[in-house]
Amino acid sequence: MDLATFVQLFVNGLGKGAVYALLALGFVIIFKATEVVNFAHGSLVLVGGYVVYALKDTLGWPAAALVGIVSAALAGLILERGLLANARSADHNSLALLTIGVDVIITEEIVRRVGADIPFIGDPYDSQPIQLAGVTIFRTQAIALVVGAVLITAFFLAFRFSNWGVAMRAQAENKEAAALMGIRSSRVTATAWLVAGALAGVAVLFMATQDFSGAGLGRGTHAIALIAFPAAILGGLDSTAGAIVGGLIVGVTEALTSANVDFLPFLGPEFSKSAVFLVMLVVLVIRPSGLFGTKELSRV
Amino acid sequence: MSEVVSEKVGSPPAAPPAEPRATASRPRRNRIKIAATAVLVLFLVLLPILVGSEVAYLKVAQYILIGAVGGIGLTLLVGQAGQLSLAHPFFLLVGAVSYAVLAGDPEESDDLVGLGLPPLLALVGAIVICGLIGLAFAPVAGRLRGIYLGVASLSLVFLGLWLGQSLEAFTGGTSSGRTPPTFELFGFPFSNAEPSPTLFGVAIEKQQRLWYLFLVLAAISYLLARGAVNSRIGRSWRAVRDNEAAATAMGVNVTRVKAGAFVISSAFAGLAGVMTALWLDLVKPDENEFTGSYSLTVSIAFLAIVIIGGLGSVPGAVVGAAVVFGLQQFFLLGANEFGWFADAEFGGLNAVVLSAFVYGAAVVLVVLFEPGGAAAVGRRLVARLSPSDIPSAPRGGRSTPGSEPERNDDDPTA
């Protein structure tokens, strides 16, 4: 592999990684606020994507994209307010199982609605590679990288300095104490789902494209969203910085190993997805709570 | 007749003898239990005669048994030992491929590996191989907890996808797959071989034979799992699930117990894999990770079986299998036989989608309203049938709230 190819793969991998980071950040935000692992994240992604697909011909792409992001955010909010908040008796493990049920329903419904179309929804930038000093960069990935960087920076600023961020961190630290200090737990939880849904809505704009995976909106997109799981786990489920690092590691690993197939044919076409998980396994064996996750201590 | 005698005579072998319960209604409760079990067994044994020539119904019932065997394995791991695993389809794949390789005819094809072992030996071998691979994963499983383990186990599904496509000499490849050898027991083939015996006028052909084979395999799995749950093994699983530190203090070797749970669960999944191969009459690796017999969708379906049945409940897993695997095949059957979902008004709603809606909704409802799943419902029904019994006699091990269903108890209905 010459240097130009490597740079090309690396940059495109970073672009993918930015999208994984957005998804992983969503997992982490929800997990920090509620300790619930949201298995329905993939279906939030599909909700956003489906709205864009349904509206882009009538509203035009930019407006449809905006409505899609808002819809994904609202879907997250409705899921939390409608179901999870009403299951107060259940612990967070049961709630994680509940999201599996929700995920099955939403995914099947949207896959059914999309039907055989399996549409691509990245109209303004899809399939328009940029040539830069002998290196081909997919426009989707380049824009994803920029958008991801902006959103992630904005998130960290808000997390660090805004009232919402303080409330969020307080609740993550100690829910009871935060409640006693006058922080409304229900509001923090709801906004966490809202933000996570919005991030998923942004991510899908890049996921359901030719450039990203060649898989249009459908089960393929849902499966890509699952790759964000290793990203979140790699970094540590309760670490926002870990989500970003994990996302980038996953994106770059996937891009580099998928290219390796050309000269290591025995590895086969599906190796790049396995490689992501192998990297995650190695990290987990060495650090069972991920790179930046809080170690679980047990007092005897 | 004294209490003691009737108890000794009447209690089924699976009932835990040491449980301190109100004994007053026990004989009656046992009678109900035995009667219900007898009716159920009779129904299952006579099912091929009841459905007669409508073999398609028998295929549905066979598929439920596959789900039951796999679900029992998963409920032991997730519910009893408290280890989340999404790797079940991987072990199904390994079991199916192992059976095809071990029993495969070496002369059949130049491209496929076959060792030509007797099918029974191949079946046992496939189970052992799955157990060993589960053991190989144990060092990872032992270090991780909860969702971390769940996602780590997900990697096995992707590994299976990759290996399944790469090792075509074993799996037959995604385009054609390979045909698993016919199962044979001491020279008796489970195929349409002549002469076929008849039972009440119904010829016992291939599907009827497979039904009885599956029934025996499922019954063995059920009894073994119940035995494990009610014995020292089950107690150590629950101890580890509830509190690892406390379990260690009680003298439980946590690492070994966790590894053991993974091995046993994998072995059950391997058996379900062999059954899948025989049921489909085909071993074929999936083309992608989200559709197919060994895909993420199946991971989720097995988890749904366990949740609907009640985490940790062996009978519950059978009920869950009937809901998740049974409905899907039932709707497919309706689509094929009676043309359900063919009208445009259904708007592309098909059997698979509809069954996913049903079990997805069932999972949500179970978590919201009955975290104990079908097992808890069954327990309550039994308690109502024998009102003088104390419904919640001490059963131990309910220390994690919400993961409440533990259940080494014994409801034939649940």
PDB file of C-alpha atoms in Angstrom, chain B residues 260-410:
ATOM      1  CA  GLY B 260     -19.266 -23.487  32.733  1.00  0.00           C
ATOM      2  CA  ALA B 261     -22.443 -21.527  32.056  1.00  0.00           C
ATOM      3  CA  PHE B 262     -21.054 -20.372  28.727  1.00  0.00           C
ATOM      4  CA  VAL B 263     -20.015 -23.900  27.755  1.00  0.00           C
ATOM      5  CA  ILE B 264     -23.399 -25.394  28.608  1.00  0.00           C
ATOM      6  CA  SER B 265     -25.315 -22.636  26.849  1.00  0.00           C
ATOM      7  CA  SER B 266     -23.138 -23.040  23.752  1.00  0.00           C
ATOM      8  CA  ALA B 267     -23.721 -26.783  23.753  1.00  0.00           C
ATOM      9  CA  PHE B 268     -27.498 -26.257  23.798  1.00  0.00           C
ATOM     10  CA  ALA B 269     -27.154 -23.777  20.936  1.00  0.00           C
ATOM     11  CA  GLY B 270     -25.039 -26.307  19.051  1.00  0.00           C
ATOM     12  CA  LEU B 271     -27.781 -28.909  19.364  1.00  0.00           C
ATOM     13  CA  ALA B 272     -30.295 -26.339  18.134  1.00  0.00           C
ATOM     14  CA  GLY B 273     -27.934 -25.736  15.217  1.00  0.00           C
ATOM     15  CA  VAL B 274     -27.873 -29.428  14.266  1.00  0.00           C
ATOM     16  CA  MET B 275     -31.660 -29.443  14.484  1.00  0.00           C
ATOM     17  CA  THR B 276     -31.814 -26.340  12.264  1.00  0.00           C
ATOM     18  CA  ALA B 277     -29.654 -28.084   9.670  1.00  0.00           C
ATOM     19  CA  LEU B 278     -31.924 -31.142   9.692  1.00  0.00           C
ATOM     20  CA  TRP B 279     -35.038 -28.977   9.628  1.00  0.00           C
ATOM     21  CA  LEU B 280     -33.902 -26.859   6.692  1.00  0.00           C
ATOM     22  CA  ASP B 281     -32.211 -29.839   5.047  1.00  0.00           C
ATOM     23  CA  LEU B 282     -29.508 -27.329   4.262  1.00  0.00           C
ATOM     24  CA  VAL B 283     -26.399 -25.809   5.797  1.00  0.00           C
ATOM     25  CA  LYS B 284     -25.735 -22.418   4.262  1.00  0.00           C
ATOM     26  CA  PRO B 285     -23.829 -19.495   5.768  1.00  0.00           C
ATOM     27  CA  ASP B 286     -25.541 -16.114   5.684  1.00  0.00           C
ATOM     28  CA  GLU B 287     -24.807 -13.536   3.032  1.00  0.00           C
ATOM     29  CA  ASN B 288     -24.904 -10.617   5.431  1.00  0.00           C
ATOM     30  CA  GLU B 289     -25.106  -9.984   9.123  1.00  0.00           C
ATOM     31  CA  PHE B 290     -28.724  -8.874   9.340  1.00  0.00           C
ATOM     32  CA  THR B 291     -30.736 -11.483   7.461  1.00  0.00           C
ATOM     33  CA  GLY B 292     -30.471 -15.237   7.523  1.00  0.00           C
ATOM     34  CA  SER B 293     -30.590 -18.221   9.806  1.00  0.00           C
ATOM     35  CA  TYR B 294     -27.538 -17.234  11.858  1.00  0.00           C
ATOM     36  CA  SER B 295     -27.812 -13.442  11.825  1.00  0.00           C
ATOM     37  CA  LEU B 296     -28.261 -10.612  14.293  1.00  0.00           C
ATOM     38  CA  THR B 297     -32.005 -10.897  13.771  1.00  0.00           C
ATOM     39  CA  VAL B 298     -31.787 -14.391  15.243  1.00  0.00           C
ATOM     40  CA  SER B 299     -29.730 -13.067  18.181  1.00  0.00           C
ATOM     41  CA  ILE B 300     -32.551 -10.683  18.966  1.00  0.00           C
ATOM     42  CA  ALA B 301     -35.209 -13.355  18.439  1.00  0.00           C
ATOM     43  CA  PHE B 302     -33.537 -15.684  20.939  1.00  0.00           C
ATOM     44  CA  LEU B 303     -33.249 -12.865  23.448  1.00  0.00           C
ATOM     45  CA  ALA B 304     -36.955 -12.183  22.920  1.00  0.00           C
ATOM     46  CA  ILE B 305     -37.711 -15.857  23.623  1.00  0.00           C
ATOM     47  CA  VAL B 306     -35.887 -15.601  26.920  1.00  0.00           C
ATOM     48  CA  ILE B 307     -37.507 -12.305  27.935  1.00  0.00           C
ATOM     49  CA  ILE B 308     -41.033 -13.387  27.028  1.00  0.00           C
ATOM     50  CA  GLY B 309     -40.592 -16.673  28.862  1.00  0.00           C
ATOM     51  CA  GLY B 310     -39.181 -14.983  31.935  1.00  0.00           C
ATOM     52  CA  LEU B 311     -35.430 -14.707  32.469  1.00  0.00           C
ATOM     53  CA  GLY B 312     -34.031 -17.960  33.803  1.00  0.00           C
ATOM     54  CA  SER B 313     -37.167 -20.046  33.476  1.00  0.00           C
ATOM     55  CA  VAL B 314     -36.711 -23.292  31.530  1.00  0.00           C
ATOM     56  CA  PRO B 315     -40.439 -23.892  30.886  1.00  0.00           C
ATOM     57  CA  GLY B 316     -40.736 -20.193  30.079  1.00  0.00           C
ATOM     58  CA  ALA B 317     -38.173 -20.561  27.306  1.00  0.00           C
ATOM     59  CA  VAL B 318     -40.413 -23.186  25.695  1.00  0.00           C
ATOM     60  CA  VAL B 319     -43.361 -20.790  25.824  1.00  0.00           C
ATOM     61  CA  GLY B 320     -41.190 -17.998  24.447  1.00  0.00           C
ATOM     62  CA  ALA B 321     -40.107 -20.255  21.584  1.00  0.00           C
ATOM     63  CA  ALA B 322     -43.747 -20.956  20.782  1.00  0.00           C
ATOM     64  CA  VAL B 323     -44.452 -17.211  20.652  1.00  0.00           C
ATOM     65  CA  VAL B 324     -41.384 -16.065  18.734  1.00  0.00           C
ATOM     66  CA  PHE B 325     -40.491 -19.012  16.486  1.00  0.00           C
ATOM     67  CA  GLY B 326     -43.980 -20.525  16.365  1.00  0.00           C
ATOM     68  CA  LEU B 327     -45.855 -17.401  15.300  1.00  0.00           C
ATOM     69  CA  GLN B 328     -43.378 -16.624  12.563  1.00  0.00           C
ATOM     70  CA  GLN B 329     -43.696 -20.081  11.032  1.00  0.00           C
ATOM     71  CA  PHE B 330     -47.437 -20.078  11.611  1.00  0.00           C
ATOM     72  CA  PHE B 331     -47.866 -16.812   9.704  1.00  0.00           C
ATOM     73  CA  LEU B 332     -45.587 -18.110   6.953  1.00  0.00           C
ATOM     74  CA  LEU B 333     -47.714 -21.232   6.793  1.00  0.00           C
ATOM     75  CA  GLY B 334     -50.852 -19.104   6.543  1.00  0.00           C
ATOM     76  CA  ALA B 335     -49.247 -17.096   3.762  1.00  0.00           C
ATOM     77  CA  ASN B 336     -48.349 -20.223   1.810  1.00  0.00           C
ATOM     78  CA  GLU B 337     -51.460 -22.278   2.414  1.00  0.00           C
ATOM     79  CA  PHE B 338     -54.247 -19.744   2.617  1.00  0.00           C
ATOM     80  CA  GLY B 339     -52.744 -16.732   0.883  1.00  0.00           C
ATOM     81  CA  TRP B 340     -52.691 -14.455   3.914  1.00  0.00           C
ATOM     82  CA  PHE B 341     -51.065 -11.068   3.409  1.00  0.00           C
ATOM     83  CA  ALA B 342     -51.388 -11.462  -0.362  1.00  0.00           C
ATOM     84  CA  ASP B 343     -53.894  -8.605  -0.678  1.00  0.00           C
ATOM     85  CA  ALA B 344     -52.665  -5.140  -1.423  1.00  0.00           C
ATOM     86  CA  GLU B 345     -54.485  -3.826   1.633  1.00  0.00           C
ATOM     87  CA  PHE B 346     -51.796  -5.333   3.806  1.00  0.00           C
ATOM     88  CA  GLY B 347     -49.337  -3.004   2.094  1.00  0.00           C
ATOM     89  CA  GLY B 348     -46.405  -5.356   2.074  1.00  0.00           C
ATOM     90  CA  LEU B 349     -47.090  -6.612   5.551  1.00  0.00           C
ATOM     91  CA  ASN B 350     -45.822 -10.168   5.516  1.00  0.00           C
ATOM     92  CA  ALA B 351     -45.499 -13.075   7.879  1.00  0.00           C
ATOM     93  CA  VAL B 352     -42.027 -12.210   9.140  1.00  0.00           C
ATOM     94  CA  VAL B 353     -42.894  -8.561   9.748  1.00  0.00           C
ATOM     95  CA  LEU B 354     -46.132  -9.404  11.508  1.00  0.00           C
ATOM     96  CA  SER B 355     -44.486 -11.929  13.806  1.00  0.00           C
ATOM     97  CA  ALA B 356     -41.743  -9.393  14.572  1.00  0.00           C
ATOM     98  CA  PHE B 357     -44.450  -6.892  15.532  1.00  0.00           C
ATOM     99  CA  VAL B 358     -46.059  -9.440  17.810  1.00  0.00           C
ATOM    100  CA  TYR B 359     -42.919 -10.514  19.628  1.00  0.00           C
ATOM    101  CA  GLY B 360     -41.534  -6.983  19.737  1.00  0.00           C
ATOM    102  CA  ALA B 361     -44.745  -5.826  21.390  1.00  0.00           C
ATOM    103  CA  ALA B 362     -44.691  -8.863  23.671  1.00  0.00           C
ATOM    104  CA  VAL B 363     -41.207  -7.933  24.871  1.00  0.00           C
ATOM    105  CA  VAL B 364     -42.292  -4.353  25.601  1.00  0.00           C
ATOM    106  CA  LEU B 365     -45.436  -5.462  27.425  1.00  0.00           C
ATOM    107  CA  VAL B 366     -43.578  -8.085  29.438  1.00  0.00           C
ATOM    108  CA  VAL B 367     -41.012  -5.579  30.679  1.00  0.00           C
ATOM    109  CA  LEU B 368     -43.675  -2.982  31.462  1.00  0.00           C
ATOM    110  CA  PHE B 369     -46.262  -5.154  33.148  1.00  0.00           C
ATOM    111  CA  GLU B 370     -44.870  -8.584  33.989  1.00  0.00           C
ATOM    112  CA  PRO B 371     -41.077  -8.602  34.311  1.00  0.00           C
ATOM    113  CA  GLY B 372     -41.260 -12.255  35.297  1.00  0.00           C
ATOM    114  CA  GLY B 373     -42.583 -13.154  31.857  1.00  0.00           C
ATOM    115  CA  ALA B 374     -44.641 -16.213  31.062  1.00  0.00           C
ATOM    116  CA  ALA B 375     -43.070 -18.033  34.005  1.00  0.00           C
ATOM    117  CA  ALA B 376     -44.537 -15.530  36.462  1.00  0.00           C
ATOM    118  CA  VAL B 377     -47.951 -15.734  34.816  1.00  0.00           C
ATOM    119  CA  GLY B 378     -47.857 -19.509  35.020  1.00  0.00           C
ATOM    120  CA  ARG B 379     -46.775 -19.407  38.637  1.00  0.00           C
ATOM    121  CA  ARG B 380     -49.717 -17.207  39.476  1.00  0.00           C
ATOM    122  CA  LEU B 381     -52.129 -19.485  37.632  1.00  0.00           C
ATOM    123  CA  VAL B 382     -50.889 -22.509  39.512  1.00  0.00           C
ATOM    124  CA  ALA B 383     -51.153 -20.645  42.784  1.00  0.00           C
ATOM    125  CA  ARG B 384     -54.765 -19.826  41.939  1.00  0.00           C
ATOM    126  CA  LEU B 385     -55.554 -23.434  41.120  1.00  0.00           C
ATOM    127  CA  SER B 386     -54.358 -24.502  44.542  1.00  0.00           C
ATOM    128  CA  PRO B 387     -55.446 -21.565  46.692  1.00  0.00           C
ATOM    129  CA  SER B 388     -54.420 -22.932  50.045  1.00  0.00           C
ATOM    130  CA  ASP B 389     -50.795 -23.061  49.006  1.00  0.00           C
ATOM    131  CA  ILE B 390     -48.636 -20.200  50.133  1.00  0.00           C
ATOM    132  CA  PRO B 391     -47.957 -18.533  46.798  1.00  0.00           C
ATOM    133  CA  SER B 392     -44.517 -17.157  47.420  1.00  0.00           C
ATOM    134  CA  ALA B 393     -42.800 -19.709  49.545  1.00  0.00           C
ATOM    135  CA  PRO B 394     -39.175 -18.777  50.130  1.00  0.00           C
ATOM    136  CA  ARG B 395     -37.242 -19.607  47.050  1.00  0.00           C
ATOM    137  CA  GLY B 396     -34.083 -17.662  47.625  1.00  0.00           C
ATOM    138  CA  GLY B 397     -31.992 -15.587  45.294  1.00  0.00           C
ATOM    139  CA  ARG B 398     -34.201 -12.606  44.675  1.00  0.00           C
ATOM    140  CA  SER B 399     -31.670  -9.985  45.510  1.00  0.00           C
ATOM    141  CA  THR B 400     -31.488  -8.055  42.256  1.00  0.00           C
ATOM    142  CA  PRO B 401     -34.647  -6.057  41.831  1.00  0.00           C
ATOM    143  CA  GLY B 402     -36.143  -6.376  38.380  1.00  0.00           C
ATOM    144  CA  SER B 403     -34.059  -9.334  37.377  1.00  0.00           C
ATOM    145  CA  GLU B 404     -36.527 -10.939  39.709  1.00  0.00           C
ATOM    146  CA  PRO B 405     -37.402 -14.090  37.804  1.00  0.00           C
ATOM    147  CA  GLU B 406     -34.902 -16.626  38.917  1.00  0.00           C
ATOM    148  CA  ARG B 407     -36.874 -19.683  39.107  1.00  0.00           C
ATOM    149  CA  ASN B 408     -35.839 -23.011  40.028  1.00  0.00           C
ATOM    150  CA  ASP B 409     -39.475 -23.736  40.484  1.00  0.00           C
ATOM    151  CA  ASP B 410     -41.719 -26.086  38.760  1.00  0.00           C
TER     152      ASP B 410
END
